[in-house]
XYZ file of C-alpha atoms in Angstrom:
205
model
C 22.567 0.062 9.516
C 19.408 -1.968 10.049
C 16.281 -1.278 8.055
C 14.448 -0.521 11.330
C 15.792 0.203 14.812
C 13.476 0.710 17.790
C 15.160 1.793 21.026
C 13.657 2.034 24.542
C 10.226 2.949 23.181
C 7.471 3.988 25.604
C 3.936 5.236 25.012
C 0.823 5.816 27.084
C -2.470 7.695 27.272
C -3.331 10.102 30.121
C -0.316 9.074 32.178
C -1.288 5.404 31.889
C 1.630 3.526 30.272
C 0.636 1.231 27.423
C 4.109 -0.165 26.780
C 7.682 0.686 27.703
C 11.288 -0.450 27.129
C 10.464 -1.782 23.647
C 13.736 -2.389 21.821
C 14.377 -4.409 18.665
C 15.851 -4.191 15.191
C 15.009 -5.616 11.792
C 17.283 -6.019 8.802
C 16.143 -6.142 5.208
C 14.563 -9.535 4.495
C 13.741 -10.253 8.141
C 10.181 -10.828 9.319
C 8.620 -10.461 12.739
C 5.170 -11.162 14.146
C 3.734 -9.064 16.969
C 1.569 -11.216 19.243
C -0.228 -9.954 22.365
C -3.745 -9.809 23.882
C -6.271 -7.227 22.712
C -5.548 -3.832 24.198
C -1.871 -4.500 24.786
C -0.839 -1.812 22.302
C 0.042 -3.714 19.125
C -1.677 -1.261 16.781
C -0.366 1.701 18.756
C 3.188 0.399 18.474
C 2.802 0.095 14.705
C 1.421 3.638 14.532
C 4.448 4.910 16.460
C 6.815 3.057 14.120
C 4.948 4.451 11.110
C 5.326 7.975 12.499
C 1.625 8.607 13.122
C 2.165 8.922 16.895
C 5.063 10.384 18.849
C 6.484 8.161 21.613
C 6.750 9.373 25.189
C 10.310 8.105 25.239
C 12.738 6.342 22.951
C 13.381 6.461 19.242
C 12.396 4.851 15.960
C 15.038 4.998 13.224
C 14.236 3.840 9.697
C 17.040 3.445 7.201
C 17.528 6.602 5.149
C 15.709 6.411 1.837
C 13.650 3.370 2.820
C 9.969 3.447 1.967
C 7.338 2.392 4.506
C 3.986 0.766 3.781
C 1.477 0.596 6.627
C -1.808 -1.311 6.471
C -4.090 -0.220 9.317
C -6.919 -2.118 10.973
C -9.106 0.943 10.360
C -9.079 1.729 6.666
C -11.155 4.822 5.978
C -9.946 5.343 2.442
C -8.989 8.812 1.270
C -8.631 7.530 -2.271
C -10.730 9.021 -5.039
C -11.563 7.794 -8.492
C -11.620 4.177 -9.541
C -10.261 1.094 -7.802
C -7.406 0.992 -10.334
C -6.658 4.685 -9.668
C -6.364 3.884 -5.962
C -4.067 0.916 -6.579
C -1.788 3.130 -8.670
C -1.948 6.100 -6.297
C 1.604 5.561 -5.053
C 3.034 6.012 -8.545
C 2.550 9.684 -9.397
C 4.404 9.570 -12.724
C 2.369 6.613 -13.921
C -0.906 8.210 -12.799
C -0.017 11.409 -14.662
C 0.862 9.635 -17.899
C -2.303 7.498 -17.694
C -4.420 10.644 -17.462
C -2.519 12.225 -20.331
C -3.051 9.077 -22.400
C -6.797 9.151 -21.742
C -6.932 12.801 -22.838
C -4.877 12.053 -25.947
C -7.187 9.148 -26.861
C -10.187 11.466 -26.632
C -8.357 14.053 -28.731
C -7.846 11.754 -31.719
C -11.579 11.570 -32.292
C -11.195 14.779 -34.286
C -8.826 13.018 -36.699
C -6.379 15.920 -36.445
C -2.779 14.965 -37.319
C -1.362 16.866 -34.343
C -3.677 14.906 -32.036
C -2.546 11.630 -33.607
C 1.109 12.618 -33.165
C 0.451 13.531 -29.534
C -1.215 10.165 -28.915
C 1.768 8.326 -30.383
C 4.177 10.323 -28.184
C 2.143 9.718 -25.039
C 1.846 6.006 -25.801
C 5.646 5.829 -26.079
C 6.042 7.585 -22.730
C 3.404 5.302 -21.184
C 5.485 2.302 -22.255
C 8.813 3.857 -21.184
C 7.581 4.540 -17.648
C 6.616 0.890 -17.304
C 2.988 1.858 -16.780
C 1.665 -1.102 -18.750
C 3.691 -3.633 -16.707
C 2.740 -1.886 -13.462
C -0.953 -1.960 -14.348
C -0.736 -5.684 -15.065
C 0.952 -6.282 -11.701
C -1.577 -4.315 -9.649
C -4.453 -5.897 -11.549
C -3.057 -9.309 -10.592
C -2.910 -8.230 -6.935
C -6.500 -6.954 -7.134
C -7.658 -10.274 -8.607
C -5.942 -12.220 -5.821
C -7.692 -10.007 -3.267
C -11.101 -10.830 -4.707
C -11.745 -7.996 -7.165
C -13.219 -8.924 -10.539
C -11.860 -7.168 -13.670
C -15.040 -5.091 -13.863
C -14.443 -3.854 -10.295
C -11.301 -1.972 -11.343
C -13.443 0.743 -12.942
C -15.740 1.097 -9.921
C -15.621 4.305 -7.916
C -14.082 3.634 -4.507
C -17.028 5.353 -2.809
C -19.279 2.479 -3.928
C -17.224 -0.204 -2.173
C -18.381 -2.003 0.954
C -16.364 -1.895 4.171
C -14.782 -5.272 3.455
C -13.918 -4.264 -0.099
C -12.302 -1.069 1.163
C -10.200 -3.121 3.552
C -9.026 -5.347 0.701
C -8.365 -2.298 -1.474
C -6.301 -0.660 1.279
C -4.214 -3.833 1.547
C -3.776 -3.918 -2.230
C -2.614 -0.290 -2.283
C 0.095 -1.032 0.305
C 1.249 -4.225 -1.430
C 1.307 -2.576 -4.868
C 3.851 -0.010 -3.693
C 6.311 -2.745 -2.647
C 7.766 -0.721 0.256
C 11.091 -1.600 1.873
C 9.421 -1.843 5.287
C 5.982 -3.454 5.310
C 3.786 -3.054 8.423
C 0.586 -5.114 8.398
C -1.990 -4.832 11.188
C -4.326 -7.859 10.961
C -4.279 -7.945 7.142
C -6.463 -11.070 6.844
C -9.564 -9.547 8.451
C -11.489 -9.192 5.181
C -9.922 -12.013 3.185
C -11.357 -15.399 2.293
C -9.280 -18.569 2.643
C -8.007 -18.476 -0.950
C -6.857 -14.856 -0.593
C -5.210 -15.606 2.765
C -3.225 -18.445 1.195
C -2.143 -16.155 -1.648
C -1.100 -13.445 0.849
C 0.946 -15.963 2.845
C 2.817 -16.996 -0.297
C 3.277 -13.385 -1.374
C 4.821 -12.482 1.974
C 7.095 -15.526 1.942
C 8.513 -14.341 -1.386
C 8.570 -10.661 -0.376
C 12.036 -9.200 -0.149
């Protein structure tokens, strides 16, 4: 079975058809570019594939168990906390152990042996979950997208529109989904970041 199968897809607004008879398939490792004039329905098609909109006709079938990452043109972030928290938001186990580690680090200030033992146990679990390697990887992505190390501790509510766009892209890339849908991902990137993204996508599985 293909990673993605789109069959006889049709969609419109208020009885005005936007597109119809859209049929294609993608296997793992394949790449496709969607090129059409403004208003032709490119973003709408991606939203239908991502499951945000229901088609008027046809079907979208994604391989069972495959994860989907969708970067939208509009990127009103729902993330809370720091930039690093947002980048790690797709990894619930890692987020949980990071919070537990922070609590354990605060607890050792008392010098209590039980608190020290708890910190040691949490640090072991932090390492076993691969949290340290994951944090290094997402920090590298953030750097490539123009975030300075100090930005990782910034609250996402303080970011500009362009920074939120780059953060949203970083969140999608960090999750390494099986099916990656990108809607104009270079909008808020400088030339250096665009070149990095091109190379990243060439190597992407």
